[in-house]
């Protein structure tokens, strides 16, 4: 077991490479009544038009980060940090604490038996501190060929684009090394759900133990 959160809610960090099946898994957990915190959704929300975080980014990088509509020019910012690695570090120093704080607010508001915190870069972006909010890490693992096929089918993204994203993600071996639980998602969706069921039972038990644990 990893570090405990103050509210003693079991937090399961859910991660995996692009197209591995994180959303398919979190949808299933949601169907069981489990609250899902989605780091991707939060990451978009913290830089909403008029947000403190967007103002900080503007102050750091300049007015060009804001488009005519007052929103963050995501394409311009993405292109900038792609060619300026130090700018990515500066950007993340602004966004990561905001993402973590927003995740903590959602966690505190959760009423389900346990919580699933889904984050594609849960392990990679350890400085964001999201992994520290989790007592358990669940990795959805698939072969690279399956990732390419499923992500390509879903978004009609080119193989080159998916590969470029995969390069910035951990290798399967490295990611799995950080996992408490690994699910292999090579078969169909029914097989995925069959594997999630016993894990859900385990998490319910762990959540009870955590709730009644003496500090
Ligand atoms: P990303 O990180 O890109 O958001 P993800 O890890 O959330 O991806 P999903 O969106 O859940 O991955 O899955 C990618 C695609 O593969 C989706 O279209 C999903 O329906 C499909 N998929 C996931 N698991 C399976 C499976 N076991 N069998 C068939 N299709 C699957």
Tab-separated table of C-alpha atoms and ligand atoms in Angstrom:
chain	number	residue	atom	x	y	z
A	1	UNK	CA	0.000	0.000	0.000
A	2	UNK	CA	1.179	3.484	-0.878
A	3	UNK	CA	0.812	6.662	1.140
A	4	UNK	CA	-2.643	7.299	2.660
A	5	UNK	CA	-4.770	10.307	1.784
A	6	UNK	CA	-6.288	12.259	4.664
A	7	UNK	CA	-9.899	11.358	3.922
A	8	UNK	CA	-9.015	7.642	3.869
A	9	UNK	CA	-10.732	7.018	0.580
A	10	UNK	CA	-9.008	4.330	-1.433
A	11	UNK	CA	-7.731	5.903	-4.652
A	12	UNK	CA	-6.876	3.566	-7.522
A	13	UNK	CA	-4.661	5.182	-10.129
A	14	UNK	CA	-5.569	3.904	-13.586
A	15	UNK	CA	-3.041	4.267	-16.349
A	16	UNK	CA	-1.778	2.753	-19.584
A	17	UNK	CA	-0.455	3.823	-22.949
A	18	UNK	CA	-2.449	5.484	-25.699
A	19	UNK	CA	-5.343	3.292	-26.860
A	20	UNK	CA	-4.702	0.689	-24.139
A	21	UNK	CA	-8.271	0.753	-22.843
A	22	UNK	CA	-8.228	3.164	-19.889
A	23	UNK	CA	-11.544	4.706	-20.897
A	24	UNK	CA	-13.100	1.274	-21.502
A	25	UNK	CA	-11.952	0.264	-17.997
A	26	UNK	CA	-13.023	3.485	-16.273
A	27	UNK	CA	-16.436	3.286	-17.979
A	28	UNK	CA	-16.857	-0.154	-16.430
A	29	UNK	CA	-15.840	1.094	-12.960
A	30	UNK	CA	-18.304	3.983	-13.371
A	31	UNK	CA	-21.053	1.460	-14.151
A	32	UNK	CA	-20.276	-0.160	-10.764
A	33	UNK	CA	-20.950	3.203	-9.099
A	34	UNK	CA	-17.311	4.173	-8.667
A	35	UNK	CA	-16.440	7.861	-9.043
A	36	UNK	CA	-13.934	8.547	-11.809
A	37	UNK	CA	-11.511	11.437	-11.708
A	38	UNK	CA	-10.107	12.045	-15.179
A	39	UNK	CA	-6.768	13.872	-15.201
A	40	UNK	CA	-7.171	14.677	-18.906
A	41	UNK	CA	-10.454	16.452	-18.284
A	42	UNK	CA	-8.942	18.348	-15.349
A	43	UNK	CA	-5.876	19.298	-17.407
A	44	UNK	CA	-8.170	20.929	-19.963
A	45	UNK	CA	-10.336	22.592	-17.349
A	46	UNK	CA	-7.547	24.224	-15.314
A	47	UNK	CA	-6.559	26.335	-18.325
A	48	UNK	CA	-10.119	27.415	-19.111
A	49	UNK	CA	-10.677	30.942	-20.409
A	50	UNK	CA	-10.183	33.446	-17.577
A	51	UNK	CA	-8.647	30.894	-15.172
A	52	UNK	CA	-5.843	31.804	-12.774
A	53	UNK	CA	-3.691	29.082	-14.346
A	54	UNK	CA	-4.124	30.528	-17.840
A	55	UNK	CA	-3.227	33.986	-16.529
A	56	UNK	CA	-0.046	32.537	-15.003
A	57	UNK	CA	0.863	30.912	-18.330
A	58	UNK	CA	0.241	34.219	-20.146
A	59	UNK	CA	2.446	36.061	-17.640
A	60	UNK	CA	5.235	33.530	-18.062
A	61	UNK	CA	5.203	33.116	-21.870
A	62	UNK	CA	3.474	36.189	-23.283
A	63	UNK	CA	0.155	37.236	-24.817
A	64	UNK	CA	0.609	34.892	-27.783
A	65	UNK	CA	-0.603	31.974	-25.647
A	66	UNK	CA	-4.133	33.452	-25.735
A	67	UNK	CA	-6.202	33.409	-28.920
A	68	UNK	CA	-8.696	36.058	-30.104
A	69	UNK	CA	-11.464	34.336	-28.159
A	70	UNK	CA	-9.521	34.626	-24.889
A	71	UNK	CA	-8.810	30.902	-24.745
A	72	UNK	CA	-5.453	29.185	-24.597
A	73	UNK	CA	-4.058	28.638	-28.085
A	74	UNK	CA	-3.344	24.980	-27.425
A	75	UNK	CA	-1.782	24.325	-30.815
A	76	UNK	CA	0.650	27.240	-30.423
A	77	UNK	CA	1.584	26.258	-26.872
A	78	UNK	CA	2.005	22.610	-27.902
A	79	UNK	CA	4.256	23.608	-30.800
A	80	UNK	CA	6.314	25.894	-28.545
A	81	UNK	CA	6.980	23.314	-25.838
A	82	UNK	CA	7.702	20.669	-28.463
A	83	UNK	CA	10.681	22.694	-29.691
A	84	UNK	CA	11.620	24.180	-26.283
A	85	UNK	CA	11.956	21.412	-23.673
A	86	UNK	CA	12.728	23.957	-20.944
A	87	UNK	CA	9.420	25.696	-21.701
A	88	UNK	CA	7.608	22.394	-21.120
A	89	UNK	CA	9.154	22.198	-17.669
A	90	UNK	CA	8.066	25.794	-16.949
A	91	UNK	CA	4.574	25.120	-18.254
A	92	UNK	CA	4.197	21.974	-16.168
A	93	UNK	CA	5.457	23.812	-13.094
A	94	UNK	CA	2.342	25.978	-13.496
A	95	UNK	CA	-0.200	23.363	-14.604
A	96	UNK	CA	0.733	20.320	-12.512
A	97	UNK	CA	0.040	21.858	-9.072
A	98	UNK	CA	-3.291	23.155	-10.409
A	99	UNK	CA	-4.200	19.700	-11.735
A	100	UNK	CA	-3.258	18.074	-8.435
A	101	UNK	CA	-5.291	20.598	-6.418
A	102	UNK	CA	-8.344	20.117	-8.655
A	103	UNK	CA	-7.991	16.327	-8.333
A	104	UNK	CA	-7.857	16.684	-4.544
A	105	UNK	CA	-11.040	18.770	-4.555
A	106	UNK	CA	-12.818	16.085	-6.587
A	107	UNK	CA	-11.463	13.389	-4.279
A	108	UNK	CA	-12.743	15.181	-1.207
A	109	UNK	CA	-16.184	15.442	-2.831
A	110	UNK	CA	-16.339	11.750	-3.753
A	111	UNK	CA	-18.877	9.553	-2.000
A	112	UNK	CA	-18.270	6.218	-3.759
A	113	UNK	CA	-16.758	3.131	-2.086
A	114	UNK	CA	-13.412	4.005	-3.662
A	115	UNK	CA	-12.236	6.311	-6.445
A	116	UNK	CA	-10.512	5.674	-9.755
A	117	UNK	CA	-8.094	8.391	-10.822
A	118	UNK	CA	-7.423	7.954	-14.537
A	119	UNK	CA	-4.281	9.574	-15.904
A	120	UNK	CA	-2.358	8.626	-19.065
A	121	UNK	CA	0.896	9.967	-17.604
A	122	UNK	CA	0.290	8.955	-13.994
A	123	UNK	CA	3.747	7.437	-13.668
A	124	UNK	CA	5.624	9.563	-16.226
A	125	UNK	CA	4.506	12.871	-14.701
A	126	UNK	CA	5.326	11.826	-11.176
A	127	UNK	CA	6.253	15.407	-10.352
A	128	UNK	CA	2.586	16.268	-10.857
A	129	UNK	CA	2.103	14.286	-7.680
A	130	UNK	CA	-0.998	12.452	-8.879
A	131	UNK	CA	0.586	9.064	-8.205
A	132	UNK	CA	1.083	10.152	-4.590
A	133	UNK	CA	-2.673	10.513	-4.241
A	134	UNK	CA	-3.105	6.834	-5.137
A	135	UNK	CA	-2.766	3.832	-2.842
A	136	UNK	CA	-2.881	1.423	-5.733
A	137	UNK	CA	-1.815	1.579	-9.379
A	138	UNK	CA	-3.709	-0.375	-12.041
A	139	UNK	CA	-2.092	-0.575	-15.468
A	140	UNK	CA	-4.002	-1.566	-18.600
A	141	UNK	CA	-1.426	-3.285	-20.747
A	142	UNK	CA	-1.546	-4.089	-24.453
A	143	UNK	CA	0.930	-4.835	-27.177
A	144	UNK	CA	2.121	-1.812	-29.206
A	145	UNK	CA	0.494	-3.217	-32.350
A	146	UNK	CA	-2.862	-3.339	-30.551
A	147	UNK	CA	-2.377	0.254	-29.363
A	148	UNK	CA	-1.690	1.401	-32.917
A	149	UNK	CA	-4.674	-0.467	-34.297
A	150	UNK	CA	-7.233	0.575	-31.666
A	151	UNK	CA	-6.119	4.212	-31.341
A	152	UNK	CA	-6.033	4.445	-35.142
A	153	UNK	CA	-9.532	2.996	-35.499
A	154	UNK	CA	-10.927	5.251	-32.781
A	155	UNK	CA	-9.581	8.616	-33.932
A	156	UNK	CA	-8.452	7.951	-37.482
A	157	UNK	CA	-5.062	9.169	-36.277
A	158	UNK	CA	-2.061	8.321	-38.416
A	159	UNK	CA	0.289	5.606	-37.236
A	160	UNK	CA	3.098	8.204	-37.178
A	161	UNK	CA	1.111	10.475	-34.839
A	162	UNK	CA	0.255	7.628	-32.476
A	163	UNK	CA	3.875	6.487	-32.492
A	164	UNK	CA	5.004	10.059	-31.656
A	165	UNK	CA	2.731	9.997	-28.598
A	166	UNK	CA	3.975	6.543	-27.616
A	167	UNK	CA	7.572	7.776	-27.681
A	168	UNK	CA	6.730	10.203	-24.868
A	169	UNK	CA	5.114	7.476	-22.829
A	170	UNK	CA	6.890	4.833	-20.776
A	171	UNK	CA	7.672	1.457	-22.266
A	172	UNK	CA	5.267	-1.304	-21.286
A	173	UNK	CA	7.891	-2.990	-19.125
A	174	UNK	CA	8.694	0.214	-17.217
A	175	UNK	CA	5.030	1.085	-16.678
A	176	UNK	CA	4.137	-2.432	-15.552
A	177	UNK	CA	6.998	-2.330	-13.074
A	178	UNK	CA	5.190	0.462	-11.191
A	179	UNK	CA	1.861	-1.368	-11.150
A	180	UNK	CA	0.192	-3.124	-8.252
A	181	UNK	CA	-2.247	-4.671	-10.708
A	182	UNK	CA	-1.852	-5.272	-14.450
A	183	UNK	CA	-4.661	-6.172	-16.820
A	184	UNK	CA	-3.869	-7.426	-20.290
A	185	UNK	CA	-6.409	-6.056	-22.737
A	186	UNK	CA	-5.668	-8.060	-25.883
A	187	UNK	CA	-8.971	-9.885	-26.035
A	188	UNK	CA	-12.478	-8.412	-26.467
A	189	UNK	CA	-14.307	-5.981	-24.165
A	190	UNK	CA	-16.139	-8.820	-22.416
A	191	UNK	CA	-12.762	-10.331	-21.465
A	192	UNK	CA	-11.626	-6.957	-20.131
A	193	UNK	CA	-14.713	-6.691	-17.922
A	194	UNK	CA	-14.205	-10.258	-16.657
A	195	UNK	CA	-10.730	-9.279	-15.470
A	196	UNK	CA	-11.963	-6.051	-13.867
A	197	UNK	CA	-14.624	-7.801	-11.781
A	198	UNK	CA	-12.286	-9.539	-9.261
A	199	UNK	CA	-10.165	-6.385	-9.033
A	200	UNK	CA	-13.266	-4.401	-8.142
A	201	UNK	CA	-13.939	-6.867	-5.305
A	202	UNK	CA	-10.348	-6.494	-4.111
A	203	UNK	CA	-10.630	-2.706	-4.164
A	204	UNK	CA	-13.915	-2.815	-2.218
A	205	UNK	CA	-12.202	-4.917	0.455
A	206	UNK	CA	-9.146	-2.663	0.550
A	207	UNK	CA	-11.387	0.396	0.746
A	208	UNK	CA	-13.141	-1.032	3.804
A	209	UNK	CA	-9.828	-1.871	5.458
A	210	UNK	CA	-8.555	1.649	4.799
A	211	UNK	CA	-11.717	3.246	6.107
A	212	UNK	CA	-11.483	1.444	9.428
A	213	UNK	CA	-7.709	1.518	9.736
A	214	UNK	CA	-6.365	3.170	12.859
A	215	UNK	CA	-4.157	6.174	12.075
B	1	LIG	P1	-6.241	7.168	-24.833
B	1	LIG	O1	-5.104	7.180	-23.897
B	1	LIG	O2	-5.811	7.369	-26.216
B	1	LIG	O3	-7.381	8.071	-24.424
B	1	LIG	P2	-7.513	4.781	-23.733
B	1	LIG	O4	-6.441	4.078	-22.993
B	1	LIG	O5	-8.538	5.540	-22.958
B	1	LIG	O6	-6.870	5.671	-24.864
B	1	LIG	P3	-9.777	3.467	-24.943
B	1	LIG	O7	-10.328	4.732	-25.536
B	1	LIG	O8	-10.487	2.870	-23.786
B	1	LIG	O9	-8.225	3.658	-24.618
B	1	LIG	O10	-9.634	2.337	-26.065
B	1	LIG	C1	-9.123	2.660	-27.355
B	1	LIG	C2	-10.091	2.107	-28.411
B	1	LIG	O11	-10.045	0.699	-28.361
B	1	LIG	C3	-11.551	2.508	-28.174
B	1	LIG	O12	-12.185	2.674	-29.396
B	1	LIG	C4	-12.094	1.290	-27.420
B	1	LIG	O13	-13.488	1.131	-27.606
B	1	LIG	C5	-11.312	0.161	-28.047
B	1	LIG	N1	-11.091	-0.954	-27.136
B	1	LIG	C6	-10.611	-0.907	-25.876
B	1	LIG	N2	-10.509	-2.152	-25.361
B	1	LIG	C7	-10.941	-2.988	-26.319
B	1	LIG	C8	-11.083	-4.412	-26.403
B	1	LIG	N3	-10.741	-5.199	-25.395
B	1	LIG	N4	-11.553	-4.929	-27.556
B	1	LIG	C9	-11.887	-4.138	-28.585
B	1	LIG	N5	-11.785	-2.807	-28.581
B	1	LIG	C10	-11.315	-2.241	-27.464
